[in-house]
Coordinates of C-alpha atoms and ligand atoms in Angstrom, one line a residue:
X1 CA 170.6 134.5 143.2
X2 CA 167.8 134.7 140.6
X3 CA 164.6 132.8 140.8
X4 CA 161.8 132.2 138.2
X5 CA 158.5 130.4 138.0
X6 CA 158.6 127.6 135.5
X7 CA 155.8 125.5 134.1
X8 CA 156.0 121.9 135.2
X9 CA 154.5 120.5 132.0
X10 CA 157.4 119.0 130.1
X11 CA 155.8 120.0 126.8
X12 CA 155.6 123.7 127.8
X13 CA 158.3 124.7 130.3
X14 CA 157.3 128.4 130.0
X15 CA 159.1 130.8 132.4
X16 CA 157.6 133.7 134.3
X17 CA 158.9 136.3 136.7
X18 CA 159.0 135.2 140.3
X19 CA 156.8 138.2 141.2
X20 CA 154.0 137.4 138.7
X21 CA 150.8 136.6 140.5
X22 CA 150.0 133.2 138.9
X23 CA 148.5 130.0 140.1
X24 CA 148.7 128.0 136.9
X25 CA 150.6 128.4 133.7
X26 CA 148.7 131.0 131.6
X27 CA 149.8 129.1 128.4
X28 CA 148.9 125.5 129.2
X29 CA 147.2 125.5 132.6
X30 CA 150.0 123.4 134.0
X31 CA 151.4 123.5 137.6
X32 CA 154.1 126.0 138.3
X33 CA 157.3 125.5 140.3
X34 CA 160.0 127.9 141.6
X35 CA 163.3 127.4 139.8
X36 CA 166.6 129.0 140.8
X37 CA 170.1 129.5 139.7
X38 CA 172.3 126.7 141.2
X39 CA 175.7 128.3 140.3
X40 CA 178.0 128.7 143.3
X41 CA 176.2 126.3 145.7
X42 CA 178.8 124.5 147.7
X43 CA 177.3 121.5 149.6
X44 CA 180.0 121.1 152.2
X45 CA 180.1 124.8 153.0
X46 CA 176.3 125.0 153.4
X47 CA 176.2 122.0 155.6
X48 CA 178.5 123.6 158.1
X49 CA 176.9 127.0 157.8
X50 CA 173.4 125.5 158.4
X51 CA 174.7 123.6 161.4
X52 CA 176.2 126.7 162.9
X53 CA 173.0 128.6 162.5
X54 CA 171.3 126.3 165.0
X55 CA 173.1 128.2 167.8
X56 CA 172.1 131.7 166.6
X57 CA 169.1 133.8 167.8
X58 CA 168.0 135.6 164.7
X59 CA 164.5 135.0 163.4
X60 CA 165.7 133.5 160.1
X61 CA 168.3 131.2 161.8
X62 CA 165.8 130.0 164.4
X63 CA 163.3 129.0 161.7
X64 CA 163.7 125.4 160.6
X65 CA 162.6 126.6 157.1
X66 CA 164.7 129.8 156.6
X67 CA 167.8 128.3 158.1
X68 CA 168.0 126.5 154.8
X69 CA 167.3 129.7 152.8
X70 CA 170.1 129.1 150.2
X71 CA 168.0 126.3 148.7
X72 CA 164.7 128.3 149.1
X73 CA 166.0 131.5 147.5
X74 CA 162.9 133.0 145.9
X75 CA 163.0 136.2 147.9
X76 CA 165.7 138.8 147.1
X77 CA 165.1 140.6 150.4
X78 CA 164.3 138.6 153.5
X79 CA 162.9 141.6 155.4
X80 CA 159.4 140.4 154.3
X81 CA 159.8 137.0 156.0
X82 CA 157.0 136.2 158.5
X83 CA 158.1 133.4 160.8
X84 CA 156.6 131.7 163.9
X85 CA 159.8 129.6 164.3
X86 CA 158.3 126.8 162.2
X87 CA 160.1 123.5 161.5
X88 CA 162.6 122.4 164.2
X89 CA 160.6 119.2 164.5
X90 CA 162.2 116.1 166.0
X91 CA 163.1 112.7 164.8
X92 CA 161.6 110.3 167.3
X93 CA 162.2 106.6 167.7
X94 CA 159.1 104.4 167.9
X95 CA 160.2 100.9 168.9
X96 CA 156.7 99.7 169.7
X97 CA 155.5 100.9 166.3
X98 CA 158.4 99.2 164.7
X99 CA 157.6 95.8 166.2
X100 CA 153.9 96.4 165.3
X101 CA 154.9 96.8 161.7
X102 CA 157.4 93.9 161.8
X103 CA 160.5 96.0 161.1
X104 CA 163.6 96.5 163.2
X105 CA 163.3 100.2 163.6
X106 CA 161.1 103.1 162.6
X107 CA 161.8 106.8 163.2
X108 CA 159.1 109.4 163.1
X109 CA 159.7 113.0 161.8
X110 CA 157.0 114.7 163.7
X111 CA 155.6 117.8 161.9
X112 CA 152.9 118.1 164.5
X113 CA 155.5 120.0 166.6
X114 CA 155.0 123.0 164.4
X115 CA 153.5 126.3 165.7
X116 CA 149.9 125.5 164.4
X117 CA 150.4 121.7 164.7
X118 CA 151.0 120.6 161.2
X119 CA 153.5 120.6 158.3
X120 CA 151.4 123.3 156.6
X121 CA 153.5 125.8 158.6
X122 CA 156.7 124.9 156.8
X123 CA 155.0 126.0 153.6
X124 CA 152.8 128.8 154.9
X125 CA 155.8 130.8 156.2
X126 CA 156.9 131.0 152.5
X127 CA 153.5 131.6 151.0
X128 CA 152.7 134.4 153.5
X129 CA 156.2 136.0 153.0
X130 CA 155.6 136.0 149.2
X131 CA 152.2 137.7 149.8
X132 CA 154.0 140.4 151.9
X133 CA 156.6 140.8 149.2
X134 CA 153.9 141.3 146.5
X135 CA 152.3 144.0 148.6
X136 CA 149.1 142.0 149.1
X137 CA 146.8 143.0 152.0
X138 CA 144.5 140.0 152.0
X139 CA 145.1 136.2 151.5
X140 CA 142.6 133.4 151.1
X141 CA 142.3 129.7 150.9
X142 CA 139.5 127.0 150.6
X143 CA 139.9 124.4 153.3
X144 CA 138.3 123.2 156.5
X145 CA 141.6 121.8 157.8
X146 CA 145.2 122.5 158.7
X147 CA 145.7 124.9 155.8
X148 CA 143.1 127.3 157.3
X149 CA 144.7 127.1 160.7
X150 CA 148.1 127.7 159.4
X151 CA 147.2 130.4 156.9
X152 CA 145.2 132.3 159.6
X153 CA 148.1 132.3 161.9
X154 CA 150.8 133.4 159.4
X155 CA 148.6 136.0 157.8
X156 CA 147.7 137.6 161.1
X157 CA 151.3 137.4 162.2
X158 CA 152.2 139.3 159.0
X159 CA 149.5 141.9 159.5
X160 CA 147.5 140.5 156.5
X161 CA 143.8 139.7 156.6
X162 CA 143.2 136.0 156.3
X163 CA 140.0 134.9 154.6
X164 CA 138.8 131.3 154.7
X165 CA 136.1 129.7 152.6
X166 CA 134.6 126.5 153.7
X167 CA 131.7 124.4 152.3
X168 CA 128.7 125.0 154.5
X169 CA 128.0 122.1 156.9
X170 CA 131.4 120.5 156.4
X171 CA 133.3 121.8 159.4
X172 CA 136.2 120.2 161.3
X173 CA 135.9 121.9 164.6
X174 CA 139.4 121.6 166.1
X175 CA 141.0 123.1 163.1
X176 CA 138.3 125.7 162.4
X177 CA 138.6 126.8 166.1
X178 CA 142.3 127.7 165.4
X179 CA 141.3 129.7 162.3
X180 CA 138.7 131.7 164.3
X181 CA 141.1 132.3 167.2
X182 CA 143.8 133.5 164.8
X183 CA 141.4 136.1 163.4
X184 CA 140.4 134.7 160.0
X185 CA 137.3 136.0 158.3
X186 CA 135.4 132.8 157.7
X187 CA 132.7 132.3 155.1
X188 CA 130.6 129.1 155.0
X189 CA 129.4 128.9 151.4
X190 CA 126.5 126.8 150.3
X191 CA 128.4 125.0 147.5
X192 CA 130.9 122.1 147.3
X193 CA 134.6 122.3 147.4
X194 CA 135.2 122.6 143.7
X195 CA 132.5 125.3 143.2
X196 CA 134.0 127.3 146.0
X197 CA 137.4 127.1 144.5
X198 CA 136.1 128.5 141.3
X199 CA 134.3 131.3 143.2
X200 CA 137.4 132.2 145.2
X201 CA 139.4 132.5 142.0
X202 CA 136.9 135.0 140.6
X203 CA 137.0 137.0 143.9
X204 CA 140.8 136.8 144.1
X205 CA 141.1 138.4 140.6
X206 CA 138.4 141.0 141.3
X207 CA 139.5 142.1 144.7
X208 CA 143.3 141.5 144.5
X209 CA 143.3 138.8 147.1
X210 CA 146.3 136.4 147.1
X211 CA 145.4 132.7 147.0
X212 CA 147.4 130.4 149.3
X213 CA 145.9 127.1 148.1
X214 CA 147.9 124.0 147.9
X215 CA 149.3 124.4 144.4
X216 CA 150.9 127.7 145.5
X217 CA 154.6 127.1 144.4
X218 CA 156.0 129.0 147.4
X219 CA 154.3 126.8 149.9
X220 CA 155.8 123.8 148.1
X221 CA 159.3 125.5 148.3
X222 CA 158.9 125.8 152.1
X223 CA 157.8 122.2 152.5
X224 CA 161.1 121.2 151.0
X225 CA 162.7 122.1 154.3
X226 CA 161.1 119.1 156.0
X227 CA 163.6 117.0 153.9
X228 CA 166.5 119.4 154.4
X229 CA 166.0 119.3 158.1
X230 CA 165.5 115.5 158.2
X231 CA 168.8 115.0 156.3
X232 CA 170.7 117.6 158.4
X233 CA 169.5 115.7 161.6
X234 CA 170.7 112.4 160.1
X235 CA 174.1 114.0 159.2
X236 CA 173.2 113.7 155.5
X237 CA 172.7 109.9 155.5
X238 CA 169.6 109.3 153.5
X239 CA 167.2 106.6 154.8
X240 CA 166.0 103.8 152.5
X241 CA 162.4 104.9 152.7
X242 CA 160.5 108.1 153.5
X243 CA 156.8 107.3 154.1
X244 CA 154.1 110.0 154.1
X245 CA 150.4 110.3 153.7
X246 CA 149.0 111.6 150.4
X247 CA 146.0 114.0 150.0
X248 CA 146.4 116.8 147.6
X249 CA 150.0 115.6 147.1
X250 CA 151.7 118.9 147.6
X251 CA 153.9 117.4 150.2
X252 CA 154.9 114.5 148.0
X253 CA 155.8 117.0 145.3
X254 CA 157.9 119.1 147.8
X255 CA 159.7 116.0 149.1
X256 CA 160.6 114.8 145.7
X257 CA 161.8 118.3 144.6
X258 CA 163.9 118.6 147.7
X259 CA 165.5 115.2 147.2
X260 CA 166.3 115.9 143.6
X261 CA 167.9 119.2 144.5
X262 CA 170.0 117.7 147.4
X263 CA 171.1 114.8 145.1
X264 CA 172.0 116.9 142.1
X265 CA 173.9 119.4 144.3
X266 CA 175.9 116.7 146.1
X267 CA 174.4 117.0 149.6
X268 CA 173.3 113.3 149.5
X269 CA 174.8 110.5 147.6
X270 CA 171.7 108.4 146.9
X271 CA 167.9 108.9 146.7
X272 CA 165.6 107.5 149.4
X273 CA 162.4 106.0 148.1
X274 CA 159.1 107.8 148.7
X275 CA 156.2 105.7 149.8
X276 CA 152.9 107.6 149.6
X277 CA 150.0 106.2 151.6
X278 CA 146.3 107.0 150.9
X279 CA 143.1 106.1 152.7
X280 CA 141.2 103.5 150.7
X281 CA 138.1 105.7 150.5
X282 CA 140.1 108.5 148.9
X283 CA 142.8 106.8 146.8
X284 CA 142.8 108.2 143.3
X285 CA 146.6 108.4 143.3
X286 CA 146.9 104.8 144.3
X287 CA 144.5 103.8 141.5
X288 CA 146.6 105.9 139.0
X289 CA 149.8 104.2 140.3
X290 CA 148.2 100.7 139.8
X291 CA 147.1 101.6 136.2
X292 CA 149.5 100.2 133.6
X293 CA 150.2 103.5 131.8
X294 CA 150.2 106.1 134.6
X295 CA 148.7 108.7 132.3
X296 CA 145.6 110.4 133.8
X297 CA 144.2 110.5 137.3
X298 CA 140.5 109.8 137.6
X299 CA 139.0 111.8 140.4
X300 CA 137.0 110.1 143.2
X301 CA 133.6 111.8 143.2
X302 CA 132.8 111.3 146.9
X303 CA 136.0 110.7 148.9
X304 CA 135.4 109.1 152.3
X305 CA 137.7 108.7 155.2
X306 CA 137.8 109.8 158.9
X307 CA 141.4 111.0 158.2
X308 CA 140.0 114.3 157.0
X309 CA 143.4 115.8 156.1
X310 CA 143.7 113.3 153.2
X311 CA 140.0 113.2 152.3
X312 CA 140.7 114.5 148.7
X313 CA 139.1 113.1 145.6
X314 CA 140.8 115.2 143.0
X315 CA 144.4 115.9 144.1
X316 CA 145.7 119.0 142.3
X317 CA 149.4 118.2 142.5
X318 CA 149.2 114.7 141.0
X319 CA 151.4 115.3 137.9
X320 CA 154.3 116.5 140.1
X321 CA 153.8 113.8 142.7
X322 CA 153.7 111.1 140.0
X323 CA 157.0 112.3 138.6
X324 CA 158.6 112.4 142.1
X325 CA 157.5 108.9 143.1
X326 CA 158.8 107.6 139.8
X327 CA 162.1 109.5 140.2
X328 CA 162.7 108.0 143.6
X329 CA 161.7 104.4 142.5
X330 CA 159.0 104.8 145.2
X331 CA 155.6 103.4 145.6
X332 CA 151.9 104.2 146.5
X333 CA 149.8 102.2 148.8
X334 CA 146.3 102.4 150.3
X335 CA 145.1 101.4 153.8
X336 CA 141.7 100.9 155.4
X337 CA 140.0 102.9 158.1
X338 CA 140.6 100.0 160.5
X339 CA 144.3 99.9 159.7
X340 CA 144.7 103.7 160.2
X341 CA 142.8 103.6 163.5
X342 CA 144.9 100.8 165.0
X343 CA 148.2 102.2 163.7
X344 CA 147.3 105.5 165.3
X345 CA 146.7 103.9 168.7
X346 CA 150.2 102.2 168.4
X347 CA 151.8 105.6 167.6
X348 CA 150.0 106.9 170.7
X349 CA 151.4 104.1 172.8
X350 CA 154.9 105.1 171.8
X351 CA 154.2 108.3 173.7
X352 CA 154.2 110.2 170.4
X353 CA 150.6 110.5 169.0
X354 CA 149.4 112.1 165.8
X355 CA 146.2 112.9 163.9
X356 CA 144.5 110.2 161.8
X357 CA 146.0 111.1 158.4
X358 CA 149.5 110.8 159.9
X359 CA 148.9 107.3 161.1
X360 CA 148.3 106.1 157.5
X361 CA 152.2 106.1 157.4
X362 CA 152.5 103.3 160.0
X363 CA 149.6 101.4 158.5
X364 CA 151.3 101.7 155.1
X365 CA 154.6 100.4 156.5
X366 CA 152.8 97.3 157.9
X367 CA 151.3 96.6 154.6
X368 CA 154.4 97.2 152.5
X369 CA 156.4 95.0 155.0
X370 CA 153.9 92.2 154.7
X371 CA 154.1 92.5 150.9
X372 CA 157.9 92.3 151.0
X373 CA 158.3 95.7 149.5
X374 CA 160.0 97.1 152.6
X375 CA 162.7 94.9 154.1
X376 CA 162.6 94.2 157.8
X377 CA 166.0 95.9 158.3
X378 CA 165.2 98.9 156.1
X379 CA 166.1 102.3 157.4
X380 CA 162.6 104.0 157.5
X381 CA 161.5 107.6 158.3
X382 CA 157.7 108.1 158.6
X383 CA 156.5 111.6 158.5
X384 CA 153.8 112.4 161.0
X385 CA 152.0 115.3 159.5
X386 CA 149.8 116.6 162.3
X387 CA 149.4 116.9 166.0
X388 CA 147.5 114.4 168.2
X389 CA 145.2 117.2 169.5
X390 CA 143.9 118.1 166.1
X391 CA 141.2 115.5 166.3
X392 CA 140.4 114.5 170.0
X393 CA 136.9 113.4 169.1
X394 CA 138.3 110.6 166.9
X395 CA 140.5 109.5 169.8
X396 CA 137.8 109.5 172.4
X397 CA 135.5 107.4 170.1
X398 CA 138.2 104.9 169.4
X399 CA 139.1 104.3 173.0
X400 CA 135.5 104.1 174.1
X401 CA 134.6 101.7 171.2
X402 CA 132.3 104.2 169.4
X403 CA 134.3 104.9 166.3
X404 CA 132.3 104.4 163.1
X405 CA 133.7 104.4 159.6
X406 CA 132.2 106.8 157.1
X407 CA 129.9 103.9 155.8
X408 CA 128.5 103.5 159.2
X409 CA 130.2 100.3 160.2
X410 CA 131.7 100.2 163.7
X411 CA 135.5 99.9 163.7
X412 CA 137.2 97.5 166.1
X413 CA 138.9 99.4 168.9
X414 CA 141.7 96.8 168.9
X415 CA 143.9 98.8 171.3
X416 CA 141.1 100.5 173.3
X417 CA 142.1 102.2 176.5
X418 CA 138.8 103.0 178.2
X419 CA 138.5 105.3 181.2
X420 CA 137.0 103.6 184.2
X421 CA 134.3 105.2 186.3
X422 CA 134.8 104.4 190.0
X423 CA 133.5 105.3 193.4
X424 CA 135.6 107.4 195.8
X425 CA 136.9 104.2 197.5
X426 CA 140.6 103.5 198.0
X427 CA 140.1 99.8 198.6
X428 CA 138.2 99.4 195.4
X429 CA 140.7 101.4 193.3
X430 CA 143.7 99.5 194.9
X431 CA 142.0 96.2 193.9
X432 CA 141.6 97.5 190.3
X433 CA 145.2 98.6 190.1
X434 CA 146.4 95.2 191.4
X435 CA 144.8 93.3 188.5
Ligands
LIG1 C1 147.5 118.5 154.4 C2 147.8 117.3 155.2 C3 148.0 116.1 154.6 C4 148.0 115.9 153.1 O1 149.1 116.5 152.5 P1 149.1 116.8 150.9 O2 150.2 117.7 150.7 O3 147.8 117.4 150.7 O4 149.2 115.4 150.3 C5 148.3 115.0 155.4 N1 148.2 115.1 156.8 C6 148.0 116.3 157.4 C7 147.9 116.3 158.9 C8 147.7 117.4 156.6 O5 147.4 118.5 157.3
LIG2 ZN1 152.7 125.6 130.7

């Protein structure tokens, strides 16, 4: 099956070889996406083939990404695949979260069960495999977060050298710790995110380093598998709503592309609606969605949110994401720091847990239910993007009533669960437990 890169800009649509090392369209600067020949795809046959692969022990079949390789066909030879058995993430019922949001039922697709604890692994297995295919020896990204952790793991697993660039003094310790442990060379540069991105592009060109930043079209291809696996787990019955947090909007782009492909190839008979939730201090996509003409995104100069995974002022994938939200008749909402913090505690009380950015989903469902956009009996899947242990500092502060918003105001710890210091005294402890 043949694949190509195609420019996403409808006025351009230039095509390039799948093995060209490109990050944007050389003609117009537009985003690129992988396109493939759909001839001969038989939905019924693939559904049963994919189901049968769940019982097999080979690397590709055990991966929750490569199990669906017929719809991620950019490699002509799968011997270059690097897999840590990513994907395979569960659908979990959250009854307590549902009643919190005022809906009958909510199901979480928990991407925090991935090898490095976030959905970035679904994409990184593809990006790293493409780097191997291209004969690259070094890969790089600019990120202090889950992308670094994931890239470091997949590059090292593939025998590539991972190189991470982070703005000096802007470090997220939990995620940085993973990158260091997985062997990434880490540079803290005295410049801001955008300046470093420009620097890294120069270095990538000069030194032949492959960039695995969030517009990498192969990462987007891999993230489509979140939707493929979700639909497979639901026996191909699409929900009414798929709710996800939006930062750089790569995941929104991937979900929309996956849904379009499944729908046009006959795997599903209707399109679920995408609801993208942003933090109010970093909500340029929400502002764009509110604007009457939907034409141009205005970047937020100083994005602020404790949900660091979605602390993005200038989301690179917005043109794709806008197209996908429109195509699914979806919506975009924003939520406050307080709403995220309380929703997160509710997800925790379900026995599920997630990192702050992921909790924007439940906060968003609350808001969309209250506004009458989501019906109380809607069939809802909320995608939890990252693991609860990514940000333990946030959790400890919330439960001990010390969590401050970026503007310095103390947040209410509405559902605080404080540890109790107590003497070594059984009578005293028994009394406390009887309360
Ligand atoms: C990267 C990330 C996001 C944001 O995803 P985008 O594709 O950038 O919109 C949200 N949550 C977590 C945990 C992430 O790691
Ligand atoms: Zn173009």
